[in-house]
Amino acid sequence: MSITAIIINSIVAVCLALSLLKSREKTLLALKVAFNAAKRIGLEVLALIIIIGIITGFLPNRSVAALIGSERGLLGVVIAAVLGSVLFMPAIIAFPLASTLKSMGASTMAITAFITTLTMIGFVFLPLEIKELGKRFAFLRNGLSFVVAIVIAVIIGVILG
Amino acid sequence: MSEEQAANSVNAENAQAQNRKRTFQWLRKVNAKVRTGYSLLAGSILAAVVLSMMFPPKRGKFVKSSAMFFKEMITVLPSVLVLMGLFTVWVKRETVVRFLGQGSGISGILIGIFLGTLPTGPLYIAFPLASMLLRKGARIATVMAFLSAWACIKIPQELMEIQFLGIRFTLLRLTATIVLLIPMVLFAEAMHDRKKEEKRQGDTVQRKNIFN
């Protein structure tokens, strides 16, 4: 286990212990919620593990670098941002995917844009957002989120190189 | 007259409830379609098998990286899910909504962002919630900040980001996101209200048209 994983697990263990001290029933309920979530995303996680294997195993590194690598510059960032807006996947599995793409030559800027648009912009949810909050609100939020995602990506790309 | 008005408002409420119900049904269908984990898994396994037969020398790298990712996932995923469960149980959605109206200006927006990061449900729960808040008179900037944070920052998920992308990247991205969300929602509010002024005929009527 890496140090990060140990720290994460310890934090959660402390939270779990505190919760258990306060209420047994609520803690059991929380574990039930967690188990249900595991059932819900379990298949996707397994699929992702295989997909990551396929990407790293069979896809040549240069194809990723050519699409969203740093030589692509801002265009690569925009491509990643568009991909992130259109695709729909839980953030939990998006982070491992992003780290794989990064290790294969995707630029930090591109994966930042990908993660940010993936989480902030939901094409799948757009009809619902329009219905509940109006066209103007939904378009403003999603459109501006896209712009902000690119700005965030550029800032982080510049800082982290 | 008050009776008639009361009846009208009850009708409107009912219609709204119906509308919401239909939306949720539609969403469940979308979810079922999108989240067909089985077909995704079957498809990726099939692809892996076919590719392994086509390019046998690359099979080793495929197995190795899949195994590595499995190990990295399994060491944190259970914890992340447990933390999510703990939040669901201990942080009541009603409390979040109650706190959301408080604070004004930038502090209100920051409160909105903070409350949005608490994992209290999926995004499609947040839309009707946000719509209700707007109808109750909450600021557009606050509601949009809340909604955006709800969408993109979730405390348990951030543990995943730290594990896979590093603490430096995670903290930088979160700081940049929070700092940029503030001007974004203020700008959006200004744009939103400008159009409202142009179209304004009657205060309450207009508000209803926009948000229903």
Coordinates of C-alpha atoms in Angstrom, one line a residue:
Chain A
M1 CA 0.0 0.0 0.0
S2 CA 1.3 3.5 -0.9
I3 CA 1.6 6.1 1.8
T4 CA -1.3 8.0 0.3
A5 CA -3.5 5.0 0.5
I6 CA -2.5 4.4 4.1
I7 CA -3.4 8.0 5.0
I8 CA -6.7 7.8 3.2
N9 CA -7.6 4.6 4.9
S10 CA -6.6 5.9 8.4
I11 CA -8.7 9.0 8.0
V12 CA -11.7 7.0 7.0
A13 CA -11.1 4.5 9.8
V14 CA -11.1 7.4 12.3
C15 CA -14.3 8.8 10.9
L16 CA -15.9 5.3 11.0
A17 CA -14.8 4.8 14.7
L18 CA -16.2 8.2 15.7
S19 CA -19.5 7.4 13.9
L20 CA -19.6 4.0 15.7
L21 CA -19.1 5.7 19.0
K22 CA -22.0 8.1 18.4
S23 CA -24.5 5.7 16.9
R24 CA -24.3 2.0 16.1
E25 CA -27.5 2.1 13.9
K26 CA -26.4 5.0 11.8
T27 CA -23.0 3.5 11.2
L28 CA -24.6 0.3 10.0
L29 CA -26.8 2.3 7.7
A30 CA -23.8 4.1 6.3
L31 CA -22.1 0.8 5.6
K32 CA -25.2 -0.4 3.9
V33 CA -25.2 2.7 1.7
A34 CA -21.5 2.1 0.9
F35 CA -22.3 -1.5 0.0
N36 CA -25.1 -0.5 -2.3
A37 CA -22.8 2.1 -4.0
A38 CA -20.2 -0.6 -4.4
K39 CA -22.8 -2.8 -6.1
R40 CA -23.9 0.0 -8.4
I41 CA -20.4 1.0 -9.6
G42 CA -18.6 -2.3 -9.2
L43 CA -19.1 -3.4 -12.8
E44 CA -18.0 -0.1 -14.2
V45 CA -14.9 -0.2 -12.0
L46 CA -14.0 -3.6 -13.3
A47 CA -14.7 -2.6 -16.9
L48 CA -12.5 0.5 -16.3
I49 CA -9.6 -1.7 -15.0
I50 CA -9.8 -3.7 -18.2
I51 CA -10.1 -0.6 -20.4
I52 CA -7.1 0.9 -18.7
G53 CA -5.2 -2.3 -19.4
I54 CA -6.2 -2.1 -23.1
I55 CA -5.2 1.5 -23.4
T56 CA -1.8 1.0 -21.8
G57 CA -1.2 -2.4 -23.3
F58 CA -2.4 -2.1 -26.9
L59 CA -2.6 1.6 -27.7
P60 CA 0.8 3.1 -28.6
N61 CA 1.8 6.0 -26.3
R62 CA 2.3 8.3 -29.2
S63 CA -1.4 8.2 -30.2
V64 CA -2.4 9.6 -26.8
A65 CA 0.4 12.2 -26.9
A66 CA -0.6 13.1 -30.5
L67 CA -4.2 13.7 -29.5
I68 CA -3.9 15.5 -26.2
G69 CA -0.2 15.8 -25.6
S70 CA 1.6 19.0 -24.8
E71 CA 2.8 19.4 -28.5
R72 CA -0.9 19.8 -29.3
G73 CA -1.0 22.9 -27.2
L74 CA -4.3 24.6 -26.6
L75 CA -6.1 22.5 -29.2
G76 CA -5.3 19.4 -27.2
V77 CA -6.8 21.1 -24.2
V78 CA -10.0 21.9 -26.1
I79 CA -10.3 18.4 -27.4
A80 CA -9.9 17.0 -23.9
A81 CA -12.5 19.5 -22.6
V82 CA -15.0 18.5 -25.3
L83 CA -14.5 14.8 -24.5
G84 CA -15.0 15.6 -20.9
S85 CA -18.3 17.4 -21.6
V86 CA -19.8 14.7 -23.8
L87 CA -18.7 11.6 -21.9
F88 CA -20.6 10.5 -18.8
M89 CA -18.8 8.6 -16.1
P90 CA -18.5 8.7 -12.3
A91 CA -15.6 10.9 -11.1
I92 CA -14.4 8.0 -9.0
I93 CA -13.4 6.2 -12.1
A94 CA -12.4 9.3 -14.1
F95 CA -9.3 9.9 -11.9
P96 CA -7.6 6.6 -12.6
L97 CA -8.3 7.0 -16.3
A98 CA -6.8 10.5 -16.3
S99 CA -3.7 9.3 -14.5
T100 CA -3.3 6.6 -17.2
L101 CA -3.7 9.1 -20.0
K102 CA -1.1 11.3 -18.3
S103 CA 1.4 8.5 -17.9
M104 CA 1.0 7.9 -21.7
G105 CA 1.9 11.4 -22.7
A106 CA -1.3 13.5 -22.2
S107 CA -0.4 17.0 -21.0
T108 CA -1.3 18.1 -17.5
M109 CA -3.4 20.8 -19.0
A110 CA -5.4 18.4 -21.1
I111 CA -6.2 16.0 -18.2
T112 CA -7.2 19.0 -16.0
A113 CA -9.6 20.2 -18.6
F114 CA -10.9 16.7 -19.1
I115 CA -11.6 16.2 -15.3
T116 CA -13.1 19.6 -14.8
T117 CA -15.5 19.4 -17.8
L118 CA -16.4 15.8 -17.0
T119 CA -17.6 16.7 -13.6
M120 CA -19.0 20.2 -14.1
I121 CA -20.7 19.8 -17.4
G122 CA -23.3 17.1 -18.0
F123 CA -24.7 16.7 -21.5
V124 CA -26.8 13.8 -20.2
F125 CA -28.3 16.0 -17.5
L126 CA -28.8 19.1 -19.7
P127 CA -32.5 18.4 -20.6
L128 CA -33.2 18.0 -16.9
E129 CA -31.3 21.2 -16.0
I130 CA -33.2 23.2 -18.6
K131 CA -36.5 21.8 -17.3
E132 CA -35.8 22.6 -13.7
L133 CA -33.8 25.8 -14.0
G134 CA -34.6 27.3 -17.4
K135 CA -32.7 27.4 -20.6
R136 CA -30.8 30.6 -19.7
F137 CA -29.5 29.3 -16.4
A138 CA -28.5 25.9 -17.9
F139 CA -26.7 27.4 -20.9
L140 CA -25.0 30.0 -18.9
R141 CA -23.8 27.5 -16.3
N142 CA -22.6 24.9 -18.8
G143 CA -21.1 27.4 -21.3
L144 CA -19.2 29.3 -18.6
S145 CA -18.1 26.1 -17.0
F146 CA -16.5 25.1 -20.3
V147 CA -14.6 28.4 -20.4
V148 CA -13.6 28.2 -16.8
A149 CA -12.4 24.6 -17.2
I150 CA -10.0 25.8 -19.9
V151 CA -8.8 28.6 -17.8
I152 CA -8.2 26.3 -14.8
A153 CA -6.4 23.9 -17.1
V154 CA -4.1 26.6 -18.4
I155 CA -3.3 27.9 -14.9
I156 CA -2.5 24.4 -13.7
G157 CA -0.5 23.5 -16.8
V158 CA 1.6 26.6 -16.4
I159 CA 2.2 26.0 -12.7
L160 CA 2.9 22.2 -12.9
G161 CA 4.5 22.3 -16.3
Chain B
M1 CA -61.4 34.9 -3.4
S2 CA -58.8 33.4 -1.1
E3 CA -60.4 30.0 -1.5
E4 CA -60.1 30.1 -5.2
Q5 CA -56.5 31.3 -5.0
A6 CA -55.7 28.5 -2.5
A7 CA -57.2 26.0 -4.9
N8 CA -55.2 27.4 -7.8
S9 CA -51.9 27.2 -5.9
V10 CA -52.7 23.6 -4.8
N11 CA -53.3 22.8 -8.4
A12 CA -50.0 24.4 -9.4
E13 CA -48.2 22.4 -6.7
N14 CA -49.7 19.2 -7.9
A15 CA -48.8 19.9 -11.5
Q16 CA -45.2 20.6 -10.4
A17 CA -45.1 17.4 -8.4
Q18 CA -46.3 15.5 -11.5
N19 CA -43.8 17.2 -13.6
R20 CA -41.0 16.3 -11.2
K21 CA -42.2 12.7 -11.1
R22 CA -42.1 12.5 -14.9
T23 CA -38.6 14.0 -14.9
F24 CA -37.4 11.4 -12.4
Q25 CA -38.9 8.6 -14.4
W26 CA -37.2 9.9 -17.5
L27 CA -33.9 10.0 -15.6
R28 CA -34.2 6.5 -14.3
K29 CA -34.5 5.4 -17.9
V30 CA -31.5 7.4 -18.9
N31 CA -29.6 6.0 -16.0
A32 CA -30.5 2.5 -16.9
K33 CA -29.3 3.1 -20.4
V34 CA -26.1 4.8 -19.5
R35 CA -25.2 2.7 -16.6
T36 CA -25.3 -0.6 -18.4
G37 CA -22.3 -1.8 -16.6
Y38 CA -22.8 -5.3 -17.8
S39 CA -22.5 -4.5 -21.5
L40 CA -19.6 -2.2 -20.8
L41 CA -17.8 -5.0 -18.9
A42 CA -18.6 -7.6 -21.5
G43 CA -17.5 -5.3 -24.3
S44 CA -14.2 -4.5 -22.7
I45 CA -13.5 -8.2 -21.9
L46 CA -14.3 -9.1 -25.5
A47 CA -12.1 -6.3 -26.8
A48 CA -9.3 -7.4 -24.5
V49 CA -9.5 -11.1 -25.7
V50 CA -9.6 -10.1 -29.3
L51 CA -6.7 -7.7 -29.0
S52 CA -4.7 -10.3 -27.0
M53 CA -5.1 -12.8 -29.8
M54 CA -4.2 -10.3 -32.4
F55 CA -1.1 -8.9 -30.6
P56 CA 0.2 -11.7 -28.3
P57 CA 3.4 -9.9 -27.4
K58 CA 1.5 -7.0 -25.9
R59 CA -0.6 -9.2 -23.7
G60 CA 2.0 -9.1 -20.8
K61 CA 1.8 -5.3 -20.6
F62 CA -2.0 -5.4 -20.6
V63 CA -2.2 -7.9 -17.8
K64 CA 0.4 -6.1 -15.8
S65 CA -1.2 -2.7 -16.0
S66 CA -4.7 -4.0 -15.3
A67 CA -3.4 -5.9 -12.2
M68 CA -1.6 -2.8 -11.0
F69 CA -4.7 -0.6 -11.4
F70 CA -6.8 -3.2 -9.7
K71 CA -4.4 -3.1 -6.7
E72 CA -4.4 0.7 -6.6
M73 CA -8.2 0.8 -6.8
I74 CA -8.9 -1.9 -4.2
T75 CA -6.7 -0.2 -1.6
V76 CA -8.8 3.0 -1.5
L77 CA -12.2 2.4 -3.1
P78 CA -13.8 0.7 -0.1
S79 CA -12.7 3.6 2.1
V80 CA -14.1 6.1 -0.3
L81 CA -17.4 4.4 -0.5
V82 CA -17.6 4.1 3.3
L83 CA -16.9 7.8 3.7
M84 CA -19.7 8.5 1.2
G85 CA -22.0 6.4 3.3
L86 CA -21.1 8.2 6.5
F87 CA -21.8 11.6 4.9
T88 CA -25.1 10.3 3.6
V89 CA -26.2 9.2 7.0
W90 CA -24.8 12.1 9.1
V91 CA -25.3 15.2 6.9
K92 CA -29.0 15.8 6.3
R93 CA -30.0 17.4 3.0
E94 CA -32.5 19.7 4.9
T95 CA -29.7 21.1 7.0
V96 CA -27.7 21.9 3.8
V97 CA -30.7 23.7 2.3
R98 CA -31.3 25.6 5.5
F99 CA -27.7 26.9 5.6
L100 CA -27.6 27.7 1.9
G101 CA -29.7 30.9 2.3
Q102 CA -27.3 32.4 4.8
G103 CA -24.5 34.8 4.3
S104 CA -24.5 37.5 1.6
G105 CA -22.3 38.5 -1.3
I106 CA -19.1 36.5 -1.6
S107 CA -19.6 34.8 1.8
G108 CA -22.9 33.5 0.6
I109 CA -21.3 32.1 -2.6
L110 CA -18.5 30.5 -0.5
I111 CA -21.1 28.9 1.7
G112 CA -22.8 27.6 -1.4
I113 CA -19.6 26.1 -2.7
F114 CA -18.8 24.5 0.7
L115 CA -22.3 23.0 1.0
G116 CA -22.1 21.7 -2.5
T117 CA -19.0 19.7 -1.7
L118 CA -20.9 17.6 0.9
P119 CA -21.9 14.4 -0.8
T120 CA -25.6 14.3 -0.2
G121 CA -26.8 12.8 -3.4
P122 CA -26.4 12.7 -7.2
L123 CA -26.6 15.7 -9.5
Y124 CA -30.2 15.0 -10.6
I125 CA -31.3 15.5 -7.0
A126 CA -29.5 18.9 -7.0
F127 CA -31.5 20.4 -9.9
P128 CA -35.0 20.3 -8.3
L129 CA -33.4 21.5 -5.1
A130 CA -31.7 24.4 -6.9
S131 CA -35.0 25.3 -8.6
M132 CA -36.8 25.3 -5.3
L133 CA -34.2 27.6 -3.8
L134 CA -34.5 30.0 -6.7
R135 CA -38.2 30.1 -6.3
K136 CA -37.8 30.8 -2.6
G137 CA -35.7 33.9 -3.6
A138 CA -32.1 32.7 -3.3
R139 CA -29.5 34.5 -5.4
I140 CA -28.7 33.0 -8.8
A141 CA -25.0 33.3 -8.0
T142 CA -25.3 31.3 -4.8
V143 CA -27.5 28.6 -6.3
M144 CA -25.2 28.3 -9.3
A145 CA -22.1 28.1 -7.1
F146 CA -23.8 25.4 -5.0
L147 CA -24.8 23.4 -8.1
S148 CA -21.3 23.7 -9.7
A149 CA -19.6 22.6 -6.5
W150 CA -22.1 19.8 -6.1
A151 CA -21.2 18.6 -9.6
C152 CA -17.4 18.9 -9.5
I153 CA -16.2 18.7 -5.9
K154 CA -17.1 15.9 -3.6
I155 CA -15.1 15.3 -0.5
P156 CA -14.8 11.4 -0.8
Q157 CA -14.1 11.6 -4.5
E158 CA -11.2 14.0 -3.8
L159 CA -9.5 11.1 -1.9
M160 CA -9.6 9.2 -5.2
E161 CA -8.0 12.2 -7.0
I162 CA -5.3 12.4 -4.3
Q163 CA -4.5 8.7 -4.7
F164 CA -4.3 8.8 -8.5
L165 CA -3.1 12.3 -9.4
G166 CA -1.3 13.4 -6.3
I167 CA -2.0 15.8 -3.5
R168 CA -0.3 18.8 -5.2
F169 CA -2.4 18.5 -8.3
T170 CA -5.6 18.0 -6.3
L171 CA -5.1 21.0 -4.1
L172 CA -4.1 23.2 -7.0
R173 CA -7.1 22.1 -9.1
L174 CA -9.5 22.6 -6.2
T175 CA -8.1 26.0 -5.3
A176 CA -8.3 27.2 -8.9
T177 CA -11.8 25.9 -9.3
I178 CA -13.1 27.6 -6.2
V179 CA -11.4 30.9 -7.0
L180 CA -12.7 30.9 -10.6
L181 CA -16.2 29.8 -9.6
I182 CA -16.8 33.1 -7.8
P183 CA -16.4 35.4 -10.8
M184 CA -18.1 32.9 -13.0
V185 CA -21.3 32.8 -11.0
L186 CA -21.3 36.6 -10.5
F187 CA -21.0 37.1 -14.3
A188 CA -23.7 34.5 -14.9
E189 CA -26.0 36.3 -12.5
A190 CA -25.4 39.6 -14.2
M191 CA -26.1 38.1 -17.6
H192 CA -29.2 36.3 -16.3
D193 CA -30.6 39.3 -14.6
R194 CA -29.9 41.6 -17.6
K195 CA -32.2 39.6 -19.8
K196 CA -34.8 39.5 -17.1
E197 CA -34.9 43.3 -16.9
E198 CA -35.4 43.5 -20.6
K199 CA -38.2 41.1 -20.7
R200 CA -39.8 42.2 -17.4
Q201 CA -43.5 42.8 -17.5
G202 CA -44.6 41.9 -14.0
D203 CA -42.3 40.9 -11.3
T204 CA -43.7 37.7 -10.1
V205 CA -45.1 36.6 -13.4
Q206 CA -41.7 36.9 -15.1
R207 CA -40.0 35.0 -12.3
K208 CA -42.4 32.2 -12.7
N209 CA -41.9 32.0 -16.5
I210 CA -38.2 31.8 -16.1
F211 CA -38.0 29.2 -13.5
N212 CA -40.8 26.8 -14.3

